[in-house]
PDB file of C-alpha atoms in Angstrom:
ATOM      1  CA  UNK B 238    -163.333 249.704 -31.576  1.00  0.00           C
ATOM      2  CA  UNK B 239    -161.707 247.583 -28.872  1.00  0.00           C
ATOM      3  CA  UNK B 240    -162.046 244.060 -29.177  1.00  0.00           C
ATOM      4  CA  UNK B 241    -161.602 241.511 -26.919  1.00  0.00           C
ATOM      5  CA  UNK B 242    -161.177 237.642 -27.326  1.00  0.00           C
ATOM      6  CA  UNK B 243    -162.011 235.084 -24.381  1.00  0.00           C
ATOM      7  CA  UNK B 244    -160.557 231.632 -24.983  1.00  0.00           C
ATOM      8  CA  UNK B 245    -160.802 229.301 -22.379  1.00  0.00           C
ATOM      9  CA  UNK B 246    -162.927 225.751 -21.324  1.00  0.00           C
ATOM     10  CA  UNK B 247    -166.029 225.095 -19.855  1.00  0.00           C
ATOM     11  CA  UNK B 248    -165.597 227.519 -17.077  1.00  0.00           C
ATOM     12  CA  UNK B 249    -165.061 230.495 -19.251  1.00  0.00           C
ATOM     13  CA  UNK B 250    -168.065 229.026 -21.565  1.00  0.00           C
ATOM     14  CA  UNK B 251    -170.409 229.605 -18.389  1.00  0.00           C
ATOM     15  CA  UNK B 252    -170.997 225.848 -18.304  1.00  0.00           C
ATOM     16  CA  UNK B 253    -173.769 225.240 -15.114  1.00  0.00           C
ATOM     17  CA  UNK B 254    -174.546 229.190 -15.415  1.00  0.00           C
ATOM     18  CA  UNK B 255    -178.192 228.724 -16.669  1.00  0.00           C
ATOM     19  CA  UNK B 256    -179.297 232.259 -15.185  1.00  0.00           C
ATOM     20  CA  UNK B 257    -176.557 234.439 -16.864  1.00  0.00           C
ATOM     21  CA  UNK B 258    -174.262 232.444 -19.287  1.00  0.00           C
ATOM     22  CA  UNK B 259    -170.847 232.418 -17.309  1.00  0.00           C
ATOM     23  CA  UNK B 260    -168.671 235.071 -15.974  1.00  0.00           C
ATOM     24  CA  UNK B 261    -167.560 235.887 -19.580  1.00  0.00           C
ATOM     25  CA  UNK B 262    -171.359 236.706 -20.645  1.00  0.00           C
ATOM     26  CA  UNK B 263    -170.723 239.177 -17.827  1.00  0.00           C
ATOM     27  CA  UNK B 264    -167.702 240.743 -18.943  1.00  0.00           C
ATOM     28  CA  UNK B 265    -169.080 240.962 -22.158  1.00  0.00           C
ATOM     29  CA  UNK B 266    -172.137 242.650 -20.909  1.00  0.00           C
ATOM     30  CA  UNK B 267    -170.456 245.241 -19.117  1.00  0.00           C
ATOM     31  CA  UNK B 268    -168.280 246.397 -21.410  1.00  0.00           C
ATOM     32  CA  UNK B 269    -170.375 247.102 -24.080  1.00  0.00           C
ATOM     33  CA  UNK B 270    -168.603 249.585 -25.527  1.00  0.00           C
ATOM     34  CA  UNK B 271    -166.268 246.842 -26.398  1.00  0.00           C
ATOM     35  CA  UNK B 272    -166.290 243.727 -29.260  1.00  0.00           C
ATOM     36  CA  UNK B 273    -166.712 240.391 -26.914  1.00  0.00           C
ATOM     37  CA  UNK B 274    -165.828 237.190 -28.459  1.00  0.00           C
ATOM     38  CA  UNK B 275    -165.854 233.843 -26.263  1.00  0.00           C
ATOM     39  CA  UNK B 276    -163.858 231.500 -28.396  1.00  0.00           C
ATOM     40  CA  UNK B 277    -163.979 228.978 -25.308  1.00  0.00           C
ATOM     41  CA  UNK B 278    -164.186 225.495 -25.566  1.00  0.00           C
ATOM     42  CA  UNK B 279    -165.616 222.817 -22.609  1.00  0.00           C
ATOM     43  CA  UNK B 280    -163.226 220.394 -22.430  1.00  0.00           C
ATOM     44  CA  UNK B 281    -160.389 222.051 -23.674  1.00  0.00           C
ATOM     45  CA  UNK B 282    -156.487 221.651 -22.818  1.00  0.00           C
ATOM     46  CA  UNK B 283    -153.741 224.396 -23.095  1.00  0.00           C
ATOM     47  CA  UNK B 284    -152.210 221.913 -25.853  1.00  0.00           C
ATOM     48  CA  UNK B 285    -155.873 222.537 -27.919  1.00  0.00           C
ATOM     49  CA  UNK B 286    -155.551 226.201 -27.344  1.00  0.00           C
ATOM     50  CA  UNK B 287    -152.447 226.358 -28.371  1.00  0.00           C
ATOM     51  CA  UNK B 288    -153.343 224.744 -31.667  1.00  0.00           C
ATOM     52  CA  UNK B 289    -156.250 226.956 -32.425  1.00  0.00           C
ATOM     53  CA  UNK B 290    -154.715 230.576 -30.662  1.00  0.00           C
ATOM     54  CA  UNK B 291    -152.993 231.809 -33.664  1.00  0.00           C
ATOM     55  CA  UNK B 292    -155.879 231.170 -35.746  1.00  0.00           C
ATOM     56  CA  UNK B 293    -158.427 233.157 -33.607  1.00  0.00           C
ATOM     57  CA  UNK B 294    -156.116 235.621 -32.074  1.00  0.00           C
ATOM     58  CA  UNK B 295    -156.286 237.835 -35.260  1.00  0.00           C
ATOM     59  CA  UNK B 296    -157.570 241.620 -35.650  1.00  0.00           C
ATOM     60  CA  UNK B 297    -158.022 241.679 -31.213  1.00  0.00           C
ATOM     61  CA  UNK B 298    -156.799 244.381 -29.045  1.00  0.00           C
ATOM     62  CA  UNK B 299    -157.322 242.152 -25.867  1.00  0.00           C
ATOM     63  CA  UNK B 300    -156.880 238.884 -24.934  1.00  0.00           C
ATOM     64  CA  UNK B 301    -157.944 236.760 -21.885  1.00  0.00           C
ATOM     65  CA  UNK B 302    -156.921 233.262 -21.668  1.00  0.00           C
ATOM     66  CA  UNK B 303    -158.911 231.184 -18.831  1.00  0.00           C
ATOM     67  CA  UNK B 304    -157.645 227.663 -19.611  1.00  0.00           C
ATOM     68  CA  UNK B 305    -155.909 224.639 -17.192  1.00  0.00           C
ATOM     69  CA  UNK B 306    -158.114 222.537 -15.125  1.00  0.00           C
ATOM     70  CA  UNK B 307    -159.146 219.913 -18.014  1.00  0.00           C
ATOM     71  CA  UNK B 308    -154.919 219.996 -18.068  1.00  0.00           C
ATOM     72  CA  UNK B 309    -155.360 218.670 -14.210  1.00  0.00           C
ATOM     73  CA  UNK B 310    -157.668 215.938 -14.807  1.00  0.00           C
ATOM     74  CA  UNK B 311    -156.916 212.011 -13.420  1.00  0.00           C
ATOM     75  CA  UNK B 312    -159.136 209.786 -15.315  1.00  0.00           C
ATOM     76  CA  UNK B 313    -160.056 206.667 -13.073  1.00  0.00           C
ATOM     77  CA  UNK B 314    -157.487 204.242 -12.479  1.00  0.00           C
ATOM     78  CA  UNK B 315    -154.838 206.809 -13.558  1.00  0.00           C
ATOM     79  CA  UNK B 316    -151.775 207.934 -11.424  1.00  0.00           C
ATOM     80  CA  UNK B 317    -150.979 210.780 -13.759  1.00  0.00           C
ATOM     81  CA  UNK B 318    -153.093 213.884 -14.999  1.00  0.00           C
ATOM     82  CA  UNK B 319    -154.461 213.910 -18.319  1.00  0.00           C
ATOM     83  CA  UNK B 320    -151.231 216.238 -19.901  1.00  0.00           C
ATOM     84  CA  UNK B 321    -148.212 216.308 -17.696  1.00  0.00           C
ATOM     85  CA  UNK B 322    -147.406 219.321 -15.815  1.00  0.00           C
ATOM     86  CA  UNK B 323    -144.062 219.112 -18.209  1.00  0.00           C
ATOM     87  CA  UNK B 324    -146.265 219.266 -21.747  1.00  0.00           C
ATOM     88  CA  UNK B 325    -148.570 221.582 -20.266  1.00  0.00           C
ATOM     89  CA  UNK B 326    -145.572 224.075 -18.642  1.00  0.00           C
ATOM     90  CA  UNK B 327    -143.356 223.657 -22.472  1.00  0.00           C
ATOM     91  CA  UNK B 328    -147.331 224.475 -23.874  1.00  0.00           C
ATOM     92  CA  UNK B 329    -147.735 227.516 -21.990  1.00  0.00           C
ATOM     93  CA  UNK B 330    -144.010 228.576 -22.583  1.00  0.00           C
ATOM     94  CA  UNK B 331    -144.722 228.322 -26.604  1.00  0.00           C
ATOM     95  CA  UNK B 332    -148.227 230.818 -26.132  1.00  0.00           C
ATOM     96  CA  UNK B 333    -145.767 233.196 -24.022  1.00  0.00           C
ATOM     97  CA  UNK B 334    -143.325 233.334 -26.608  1.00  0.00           C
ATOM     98  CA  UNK B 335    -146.093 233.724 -29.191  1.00  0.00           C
ATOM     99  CA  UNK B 336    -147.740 236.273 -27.036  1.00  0.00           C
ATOM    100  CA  UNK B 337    -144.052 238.637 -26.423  1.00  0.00           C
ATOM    101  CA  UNK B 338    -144.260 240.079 -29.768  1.00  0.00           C
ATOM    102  CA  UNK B 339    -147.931 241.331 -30.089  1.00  0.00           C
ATOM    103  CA  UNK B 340    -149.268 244.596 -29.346  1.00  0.00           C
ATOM    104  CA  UNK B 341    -152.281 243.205 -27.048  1.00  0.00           C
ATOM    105  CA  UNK B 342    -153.424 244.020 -23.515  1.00  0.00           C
ATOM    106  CA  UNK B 343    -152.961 240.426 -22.013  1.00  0.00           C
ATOM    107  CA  UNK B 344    -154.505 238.440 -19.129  1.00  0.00           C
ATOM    108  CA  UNK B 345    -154.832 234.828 -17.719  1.00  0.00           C
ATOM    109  CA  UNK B 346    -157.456 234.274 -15.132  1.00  0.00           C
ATOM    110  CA  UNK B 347    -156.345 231.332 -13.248  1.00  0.00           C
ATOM    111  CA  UNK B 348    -158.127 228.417 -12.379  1.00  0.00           C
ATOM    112  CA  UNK B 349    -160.995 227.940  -9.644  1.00  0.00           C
ATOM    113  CA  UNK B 350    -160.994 225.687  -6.843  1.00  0.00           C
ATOM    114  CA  UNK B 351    -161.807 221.900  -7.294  1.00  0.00           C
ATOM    115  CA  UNK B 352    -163.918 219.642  -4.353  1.00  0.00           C
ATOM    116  CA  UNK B 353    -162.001 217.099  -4.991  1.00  0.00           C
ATOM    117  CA  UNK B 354    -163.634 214.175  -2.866  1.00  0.00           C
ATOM    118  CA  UNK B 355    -166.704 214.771  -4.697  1.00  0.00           C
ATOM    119  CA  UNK B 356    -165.762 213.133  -8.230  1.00  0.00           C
ATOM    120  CA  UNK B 357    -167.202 209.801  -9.988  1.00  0.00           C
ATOM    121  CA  UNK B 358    -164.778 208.467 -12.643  1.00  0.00           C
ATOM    122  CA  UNK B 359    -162.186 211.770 -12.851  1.00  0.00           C
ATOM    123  CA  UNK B 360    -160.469 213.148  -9.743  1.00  0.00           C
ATOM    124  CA  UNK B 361    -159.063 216.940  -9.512  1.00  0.00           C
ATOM    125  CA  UNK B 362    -156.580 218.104  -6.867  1.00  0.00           C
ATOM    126  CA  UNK B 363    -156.163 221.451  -5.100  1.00  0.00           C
ATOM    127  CA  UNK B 364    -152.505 221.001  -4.933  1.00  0.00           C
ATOM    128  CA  UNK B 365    -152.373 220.533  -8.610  1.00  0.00           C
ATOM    129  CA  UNK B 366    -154.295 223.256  -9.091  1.00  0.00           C
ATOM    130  CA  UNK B 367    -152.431 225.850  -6.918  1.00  0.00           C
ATOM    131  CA  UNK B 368    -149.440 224.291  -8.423  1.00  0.00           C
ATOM    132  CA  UNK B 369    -150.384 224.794 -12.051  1.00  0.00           C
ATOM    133  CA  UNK B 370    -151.690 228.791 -10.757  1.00  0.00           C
ATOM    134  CA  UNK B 371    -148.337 229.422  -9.674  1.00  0.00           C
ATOM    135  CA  UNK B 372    -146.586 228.554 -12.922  1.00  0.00           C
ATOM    136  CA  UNK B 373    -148.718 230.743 -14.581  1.00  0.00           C
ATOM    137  CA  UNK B 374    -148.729 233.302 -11.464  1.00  0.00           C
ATOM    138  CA  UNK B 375    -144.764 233.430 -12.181  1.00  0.00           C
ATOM    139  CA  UNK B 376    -144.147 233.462 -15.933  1.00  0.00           C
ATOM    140  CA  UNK B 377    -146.950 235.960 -16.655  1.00  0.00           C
ATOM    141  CA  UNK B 378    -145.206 238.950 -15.312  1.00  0.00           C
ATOM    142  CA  UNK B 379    -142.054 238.941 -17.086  1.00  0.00           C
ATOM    143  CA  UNK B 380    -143.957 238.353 -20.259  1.00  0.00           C
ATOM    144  CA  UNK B 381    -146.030 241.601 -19.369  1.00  0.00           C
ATOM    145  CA  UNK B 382    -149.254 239.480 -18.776  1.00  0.00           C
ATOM    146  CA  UNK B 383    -151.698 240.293 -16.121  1.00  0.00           C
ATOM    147  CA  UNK B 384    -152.085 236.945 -13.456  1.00  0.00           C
ATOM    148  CA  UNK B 385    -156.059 237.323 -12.468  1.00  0.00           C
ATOM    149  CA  UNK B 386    -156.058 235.352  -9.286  1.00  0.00           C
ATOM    150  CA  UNK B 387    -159.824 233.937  -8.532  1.00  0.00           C
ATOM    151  CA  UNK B 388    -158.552 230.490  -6.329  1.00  0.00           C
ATOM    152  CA  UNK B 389    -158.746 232.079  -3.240  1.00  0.00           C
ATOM    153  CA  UNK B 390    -162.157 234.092  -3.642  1.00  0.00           C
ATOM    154  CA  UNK B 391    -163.917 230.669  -4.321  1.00  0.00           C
ATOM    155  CA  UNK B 392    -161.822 228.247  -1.944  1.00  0.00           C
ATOM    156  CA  UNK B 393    -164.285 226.236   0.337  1.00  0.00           C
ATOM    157  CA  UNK B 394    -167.402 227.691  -1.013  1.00  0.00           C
ATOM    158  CA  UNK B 395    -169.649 224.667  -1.998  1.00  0.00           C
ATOM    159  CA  UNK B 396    -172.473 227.089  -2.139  1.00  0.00           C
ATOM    160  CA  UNK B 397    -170.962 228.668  -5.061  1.00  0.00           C
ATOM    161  CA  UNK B 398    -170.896 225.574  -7.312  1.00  0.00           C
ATOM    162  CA  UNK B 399    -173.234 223.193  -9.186  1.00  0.00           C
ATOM    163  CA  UNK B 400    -170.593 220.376  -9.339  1.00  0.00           C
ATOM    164  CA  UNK B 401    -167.178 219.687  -7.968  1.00  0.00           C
ATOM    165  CA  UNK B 402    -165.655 221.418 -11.014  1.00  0.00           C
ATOM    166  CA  UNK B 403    -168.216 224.427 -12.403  1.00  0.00           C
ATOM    167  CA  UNK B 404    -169.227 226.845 -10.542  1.00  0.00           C
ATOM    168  CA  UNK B 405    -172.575 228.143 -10.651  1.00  0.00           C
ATOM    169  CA  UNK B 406    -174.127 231.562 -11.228  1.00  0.00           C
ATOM    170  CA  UNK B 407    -173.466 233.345  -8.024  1.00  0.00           C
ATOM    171  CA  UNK B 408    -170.024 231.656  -8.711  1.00  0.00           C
ATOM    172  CA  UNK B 409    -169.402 233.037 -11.816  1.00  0.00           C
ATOM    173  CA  UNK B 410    -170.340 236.093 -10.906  1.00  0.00           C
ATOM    174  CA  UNK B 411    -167.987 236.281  -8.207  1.00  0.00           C
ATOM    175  CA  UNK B 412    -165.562 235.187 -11.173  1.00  0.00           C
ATOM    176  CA  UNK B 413    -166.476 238.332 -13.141  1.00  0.00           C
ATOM    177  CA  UNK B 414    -166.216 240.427  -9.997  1.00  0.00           C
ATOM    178  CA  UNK B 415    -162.614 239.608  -9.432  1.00  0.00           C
ATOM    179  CA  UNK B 416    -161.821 239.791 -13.158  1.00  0.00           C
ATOM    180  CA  UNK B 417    -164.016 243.374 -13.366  1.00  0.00           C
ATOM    181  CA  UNK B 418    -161.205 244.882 -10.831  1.00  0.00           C
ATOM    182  CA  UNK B 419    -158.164 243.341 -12.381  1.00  0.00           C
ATOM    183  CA  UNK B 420    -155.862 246.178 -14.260  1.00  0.00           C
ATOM    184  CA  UNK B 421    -156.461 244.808 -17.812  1.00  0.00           C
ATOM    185  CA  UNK B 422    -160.014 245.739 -17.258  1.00  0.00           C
ATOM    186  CA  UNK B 423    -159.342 249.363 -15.759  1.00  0.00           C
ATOM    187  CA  UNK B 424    -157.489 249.521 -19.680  1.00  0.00           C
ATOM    188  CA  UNK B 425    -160.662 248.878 -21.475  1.00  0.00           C
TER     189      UNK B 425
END
């Protein structure tokens, strides 16, 4: 049986999806024919991934990694994110390394849209996010990794969020609609 592992933050956790349980409960029940496991973690970094992946990563055929925006995160009074965009791109460079050598069907569905004048003690940028999107946009293809673009499907739709960071249930099911046509899924 094919099994696939989810490891992400809050986003991929379905935080603010009270109706369904995220776009990964989606996934998970559309493809029943498949072993789900959402090892996703709200408030997670790709430097905390990184220190659990190899841990969780065993006896999976598939993997989906849906991890970044905590990475983007100004806490008030700050000039600089949370991890610099250097520790997080050396971070990410480690997991693609790690990654080369297995024998998984691989994915990373990139981050979602922030409204950024809308936070109280943290701030989020666009920039950084589209920034940080195409890092991973660019090294995922030459380590054989499928880039799972959902920015521009929820860019400028308020309606589709609780906050200025989760989106809600229509949101994440738009999330699991984009994800449900990607290649890695046509593989399941």
């Amino acid at each position: 049986m094919k099994k696939v592992l989810i490891f992400g933050d809050s986003i991929s956790l379905g935080v603010h999806d009270c109706e369904n349980g995220g776009w990964a409960n989606h996934f998970q029940e559309s493809h029943s024919e498949v072993e789900v496991f959402n090892e996703s973690v709200s408030g997670f970094t790709v430097v905390e991934l990184w220190g659990r992946l190899p841990l969780v990563i065993e006896k999976i055929t598939h993997l989906i990694l849906a991890i970044g925006i905590n990475d983007n995160c100004y806490y008030e009074n700050s000039s600089s994110t949370s991890i610099s965009y250097e520790k997080s791109k050396r971070t990410w460079e480690k997991i693609f390394n790690y990654l080369k050598n297995l024998a998984l069907e691989k994915a990373i569905v990139g981050l979602t849209p922030v409204f950024e004048n809308e936070f109280q003690c943290v701030q989020f940028r666009n920039n950084d996010v589209k920034n940080y999107n195409k890092f991973l946009k660019i090294q995922s293809n030459p380590n054989k990794i499928e880039f799972i673009e959902v920015f521009d499907a929820l860019e400028g739709k308020r309606d589709l969020y609780d906050d200025p960071l989760h989106p809600n249930s229509s949101g994440h099911k738009l999330i699991f609609e984009v994800v449900q046509k990607s290649r890695f899924c046509s593989k399941l």
